[in-house]
PDB file of C-alpha atoms in Angstrom:
ATOM      1  CA  MET A 842       0.000   0.000   0.000  1.00 56.00           C
ATOM      2  CA  LYS A 843       2.798   2.380   0.909  1.00 64.00           C
ATOM      3  CA  ASP A 844       4.558   1.730  -2.425  1.00 70.00           C
ATOM      4  CA  LYS A 845       1.411   2.649  -4.384  1.00 71.00           C
ATOM      5  CA  LYS A 846       1.110   5.960  -2.510  1.00 72.00           C
ATOM      6  CA  GLN A 847       4.765   6.729  -3.158  1.00 67.00           C
ATOM      7  CA  LEU A 848       4.346   5.857  -6.842  1.00 62.00           C
ATOM      8  CA  LYS A 849       1.289   8.116  -7.119  1.00 69.00           C
ATOM      9  CA  SER A 850       3.193  10.928  -5.392  1.00 66.00           C
ATOM     10  CA  LEU A 851       6.123  10.535  -7.783  1.00 61.00           C
ATOM     11  CA  LEU A 852       3.784  10.552 -10.802  1.00 64.00           C
ATOM     12  CA  VAL A 853       2.105  13.739  -9.571  1.00 59.00           C
ATOM     13  CA  ILE A 854       5.483  15.404  -9.044  1.00 68.00           C
ATOM     14  CA  ALA A 855       6.641  14.285 -12.508  1.00 59.00           C
ATOM     15  CA  ALA A 856       3.448  15.667 -14.066  1.00 61.00           C
ATOM     16  CA  VAL A 857       3.902  19.031 -12.330  1.00 61.00           C
ATOM     17  CA  ILE A 858       7.515  19.230 -13.476  1.00 65.00           C
ATOM     18  CA  ALA A 859       6.514  18.348 -17.059  1.00 53.00           C
ATOM     19  CA  VAL A 860       3.860  21.076 -17.061  1.00 50.00           C
ATOM     20  CA  CYS A 861       6.357  23.629 -15.736  1.00 51.00           C
ATOM     21  CA  ILE A 862       8.999  22.719 -18.301  1.00 54.00           C
ATOM     22  CA  PHE A 863       6.962  22.087 -21.449  1.00 52.00           C
ATOM     23  CA  ILE A 864       3.634  23.883 -21.191  1.00 53.00           C
ATOM     24  CA  LEU A 865       4.006  27.016 -19.052  1.00 50.00           C
ATOM     25  CA  PRO A 866       6.826  28.568 -21.130  1.00 50.00           C
ATOM     26  CA  GLN A 867       4.474  28.694 -24.123  1.00 50.00           C
ATOM     27  CA  PHE A 868       2.347  31.252 -22.276  1.00 54.00           C
ATOM     28  CA  PHE A 869       5.210  33.657 -21.652  1.00 56.00           C
ATOM     29  CA  VAL A 870       6.569  35.924 -24.354  1.00 63.00           C
ATOM     30  CA  PRO A 871      10.266  36.757 -24.066  1.00 64.00           C
ATOM     31  CA  ARG A 872      11.070  40.410 -23.447  1.00 76.00           C
ATOM     32  CA  ASP A 873      14.453  40.503 -25.179  1.00 88.00           C
ATOM     33  CA  ASP A 874      14.555  41.175 -28.935  1.00 93.00           C
ATOM     34  CA  VAL A 875      16.106  37.855 -29.939  1.00 95.00           C
ATOM     35  CA  GLY A 876      13.679  35.864 -27.798  1.00 94.00           C
ATOM     36  CA  LEU A 877      10.704  37.837 -29.119  1.00 94.00           C
ATOM     37  CA  CYS A 878      11.760  37.231 -32.737  1.00 96.00           C
ATOM     38  CA  ARG A 879      12.200  33.523 -32.047  1.00 95.00           C
ATOM     39  CA  TYR A 880       8.712  33.460 -30.497  1.00 95.00           C
ATOM     40  CA  ILE A 881       7.208  35.292 -33.492  1.00 96.00           C
ATOM     41  CA  LEU A 882       8.901  33.113 -36.130  1.00 96.00           C
ATOM     42  CA  ASN A 883       7.861  29.980 -34.253  1.00 96.00           C
ATOM     43  CA  GLY A 884       4.278  31.284 -34.138  1.00 96.00           C
ATOM     44  CA  LEU A 885       4.291  32.088 -37.849  1.00 97.00           C
ATOM     45  CA  ALA A 886       5.744  28.684 -38.709  1.00 96.00           C
ATOM     46  CA  ASN A 887       3.107  26.916 -36.627  1.00 95.00           C
ATOM     47  CA  ASN A 888       0.075  29.040 -37.592  1.00 95.00           C
ATOM     48  CA  SER A 889      -0.376  30.301 -34.037  1.00 94.00           C
ATOM     49  CA  SER A 890      -3.004  33.033 -33.787  1.00 90.00           C
ATOM     50  CA  GLY A 891      -1.343  34.205 -30.559  1.00 92.00           C
ATOM     51  CA  VAL A 892       1.454  35.760 -32.612  1.00 95.00           C
ATOM     52  CA  GLU A 893      -0.922  38.140 -34.462  1.00 95.00           C
ATOM     53  CA  LYS A 894      -0.626  40.811 -31.781  1.00 94.00           C
ATOM     54  CA  TYR A 895       3.160  40.933 -32.206  1.00 95.00           C
ATOM     55  CA  ILE A 896       2.948  41.936 -35.870  1.00 97.00           C
ATOM     56  CA  ASP A 897       2.380  45.514 -36.997  1.00 97.00           C
ATOM     57  CA  TRP A 898       0.022  44.499 -39.779  1.00 97.00           C
ATOM     58  CA  ALA A 899      -0.259  47.984 -41.296  1.00 96.00           C
ATOM     59  CA  MET A 900       3.540  48.240 -41.698  1.00 96.00           C
ATOM     60  CA  PHE A 901       4.533  44.600 -42.203  1.00 97.00           C
ATOM     61  CA  LYS A 902       6.641  43.508 -45.174  1.00 97.00           C
ATOM     62  CA  ALA A 903       7.509  39.861 -45.866  1.00 95.00           C
ATOM     63  CA  GLY A 904      10.065  39.371 -48.602  1.00 93.00           C
ATOM     64  CA  ASP A 905       8.943  41.398 -51.614  1.00 93.00           C
ATOM     65  CA  THR A 906       5.328  41.459 -50.404  1.00 94.00           C
ATOM     66  CA  ASP A 907       3.939  44.606 -48.809  1.00 96.00           C
ATOM     67  CA  VAL A 908       1.581  42.838 -46.432  1.00 96.00           C
ATOM     68  CA  GLY A 909       0.719  46.159 -44.787  1.00 96.00           C
ATOM     69  CA  LYS A 910      -0.546  47.660 -48.029  1.00 96.00           C
ATOM     70  CA  THR A 911      -2.819  44.700 -48.681  1.00 96.00           C
ATOM     71  CA  TYR A 912      -3.980  44.608 -45.049  1.00 96.00           C
ATOM     72  CA  SER A 913      -4.713  48.340 -45.027  1.00 96.00           C
ATOM     73  CA  GLY A 914      -6.791  47.931 -48.184  1.00 96.00           C
ATOM     74  CA  TYR A 915      -9.392  45.990 -46.244  1.00 95.00           C
ATOM     75  CA  ILE A 916     -11.971  48.204 -44.591  1.00 94.00           C
ATOM     76  CA  THR A 917     -13.917  46.205 -42.049  1.00 96.00           C
ATOM     77  CA  PRO A 918     -12.384  44.590 -38.951  1.00 95.00           C
ATOM     78  CA  LYS A 919     -13.852  41.257 -40.074  1.00 96.00           C
ATOM     79  CA  GLU A 920     -11.983  41.468 -43.405  1.00 96.00           C
ATOM     80  CA  LYS A 921      -8.751  42.377 -41.622  1.00 96.00           C
ATOM     81  CA  GLU A 922      -9.092  39.469 -39.189  1.00 96.00           C
ATOM     82  CA  MET A 923      -9.751  37.092 -42.066  1.00 96.00           C
ATOM     83  CA  TYR A 924      -6.666  38.390 -43.893  1.00 96.00           C
ATOM     84  CA  LYS A 925      -4.513  37.775 -40.789  1.00 96.00           C
ATOM     85  CA  LYS A 926      -5.765  34.204 -40.501  1.00 96.00           C
ATOM     86  CA  ILE A 927      -5.186  33.535 -44.197  1.00 96.00           C
ATOM     87  CA  PHE A 928      -1.693  35.046 -44.052  1.00 96.00           C
ATOM     88  CA  LEU A 929      -0.727  32.953 -41.014  1.00 96.00           C
ATOM     89  CA  ALA A 930      -2.056  29.748 -42.567  1.00 97.00           C
ATOM     90  CA  SER A 931      -0.314  30.531 -45.864  1.00 96.00           C
ATOM     91  CA  PHE A 932       3.008  31.360 -44.196  1.00 95.00           C
ATOM     92  CA  SER A 933       2.873  28.242 -42.054  1.00 96.00           C
ATOM     93  CA  GLY A 934       1.957  26.062 -45.023  1.00 96.00           C
ATOM     94  CA  SER A 935       4.781  27.464 -47.134  1.00 93.00           C
ATOM     95  CA  PHE A 936       7.230  27.076 -44.260  1.00 92.00           C
ATOM     96  CA  LYS A 937       6.305  23.418 -43.847  1.00 93.00           C
ATOM     97  CA  LEU A 938       6.315  22.733 -47.605  1.00 94.00           C
ATOM     98  CA  THR A 939       9.965  23.785 -47.762  1.00 89.00           C
ATOM     99  CA  GLY A 940      10.720  21.089 -45.190  1.00 90.00           C
ATOM    100  CA  ALA A 941      12.008  23.680 -42.726  1.00 89.00           C
ATOM    101  CA  LYS A 942      11.775  23.162 -38.974  1.00 91.00           C
ATOM    102  CA  MET A 943      12.457  25.617 -36.182  1.00 93.00           C
ATOM    103  CA  SER A 944      15.269  23.327 -35.045  1.00 93.00           C
ATOM    104  CA  ASP A 945      17.013  24.114 -38.373  1.00 94.00           C
ATOM    105  CA  PHE A 946      17.624  27.685 -37.196  1.00 95.00           C
ATOM    106  CA  SER A 947      20.676  28.578 -35.163  1.00 95.00           C
ATOM    107  CA  ASN A 948      22.923  31.492 -34.304  1.00 96.00           C
ATOM    108  CA  TRP A 949      20.121  33.869 -33.280  1.00 97.00           C
ATOM    109  CA  ARG A 950      21.713  37.284 -32.891  1.00 96.00           C
ATOM    110  CA  LEU A 951      21.183  41.040 -32.886  1.00 95.00           C
ATOM    111  CA  TYR A 952      22.039  42.190 -36.384  1.00 96.00           C
ATOM    112  CA  SER A 953      21.443  45.939 -36.062  1.00 96.00           C
ATOM    113  CA  GLN A 954      19.911  48.434 -33.654  1.00 93.00           C
ATOM    114  CA  GLU A 955      18.653  51.908 -34.439  1.00 91.00           C
ATOM    115  CA  ASN A 956      16.343  54.355 -32.675  1.00 88.00           C
ATOM    116  CA  GLN A 957      13.256  53.237 -34.566  1.00 90.00           C
ATOM    117  CA  LYS A 958      13.988  49.558 -35.187  1.00 94.00           C
ATOM    118  CA  THR A 959      16.002  46.497 -34.237  1.00 95.00           C
ATOM    119  CA  THR A 960      16.881  43.661 -36.609  1.00 97.00           C
ATOM    120  CA  VAL A 961      17.559  40.117 -35.453  1.00 97.00           C
ATOM    121  CA  ALA A 962      19.240  37.603 -37.768  1.00 97.00           C
ATOM    122  CA  VAL A 963      19.088  33.828 -37.644  1.00 97.00           C
ATOM    123  CA  THR A 964      20.864  31.284 -39.801  1.00 96.00           C
ATOM    124  CA  GLY A 965      18.896  28.459 -41.402  1.00 92.00           C
ATOM    125  CA  LYS A 966      19.809  25.657 -43.797  1.00 89.00           C
ATOM    126  CA  GLY A 967      18.899  27.752 -46.843  1.00 88.00           C
ATOM    127  CA  GLY A 968      20.280  31.107 -45.744  1.00 93.00           C
ATOM    128  CA  THR A 969      19.669  33.901 -43.259  1.00 96.00           C
ATOM    129  CA  VAL A 970      16.353  35.268 -42.022  1.00 96.00           C
ATOM    130  CA  TYR A 971      16.131  38.892 -40.842  1.00 98.00           C
ATOM    131  CA  LEU A 972      13.318  39.895 -38.494  1.00 98.00           C
ATOM    132  CA  THR A 973      12.896  43.613 -37.844  1.00 97.00           C
ATOM    133  CA  LEU A 974      11.048  44.925 -34.804  1.00 97.00           C
ATOM    134  CA  SER A 975       9.728  48.442 -34.307  1.00 95.00           C
ATOM    135  CA  ASN A 976      11.071  50.326 -31.292  1.00 89.00           C
ATOM    136  CA  PRO A 977       8.093  52.492 -30.290  1.00 87.00           C
ATOM    137  CA  LYS A 978       8.407  55.076 -27.558  1.00 83.00           C
ATOM    138  CA  TYR A 979       5.258  53.669 -25.975  1.00 84.00           C
ATOM    139  CA  GLY A 980       3.731  50.246 -26.347  1.00 85.00           C
ATOM    140  CA  PRO A 981       5.105  46.843 -27.272  1.00 89.00           C
ATOM    141  CA  LYS A 982       7.636  46.094 -29.976  1.00 93.00           C
ATOM    142  CA  LYS A 983       6.142  44.532 -33.094  1.00 95.00           C
ATOM    143  CA  LEU A 984       7.441  42.771 -36.178  1.00 97.00           C
ATOM    144  CA  ILE A 985       7.541  45.135 -39.153  1.00 97.00           C
ATOM    145  CA  SER A 986       9.660  43.131 -41.583  1.00 97.00           C
ATOM    146  CA  LEU A 987      10.661  39.560 -42.299  1.00 97.00           C
ATOM    147  CA  GLN A 988      13.293  39.161 -45.009  1.00 97.00           C
ATOM    148  CA  TRP A 989      15.549  36.320 -46.082  1.00 94.00           C
ATOM    149  CA  LYS A 990      18.719  35.970 -48.054  1.00 94.00           C
ATOM    150  CA  ALA A 991      19.495  32.615 -49.655  1.00 89.00           C
ATOM    151  CA  LYS A 992      22.991  31.146 -49.372  1.00 82.00           C
TER     152      LYS A 992
END
């Protein structure tokens, strides 16, 4: 009887530790620029709607596409929300079709810092990705550009 209680106690402790290590960190957004960019790219790659609020949709550029211009062309909030969902699904689908995985990315680093923006670079199998964050005086930093340069 005592062994079963000890086993149950150990299982409960293991479950709590697993939750703390694997689940809780997903609810916290890193405050440093590199961590925030990693969080955003991971969210984009995995079609996570939670990442929407970390993108400045009106200013956002992805590669040669002026996402902000298209987004701003929609008038109603419903149209804009639909565009965000479609963009996230499309980005995630394209990311997965290339065979890329977040584990393929390494050497996350600050690339440049200016008054108005900060760019983080990360190296992947096919080249380098550059994520640029706005540096507003007030309010949270947001992604304004995602560019890549092939090897």
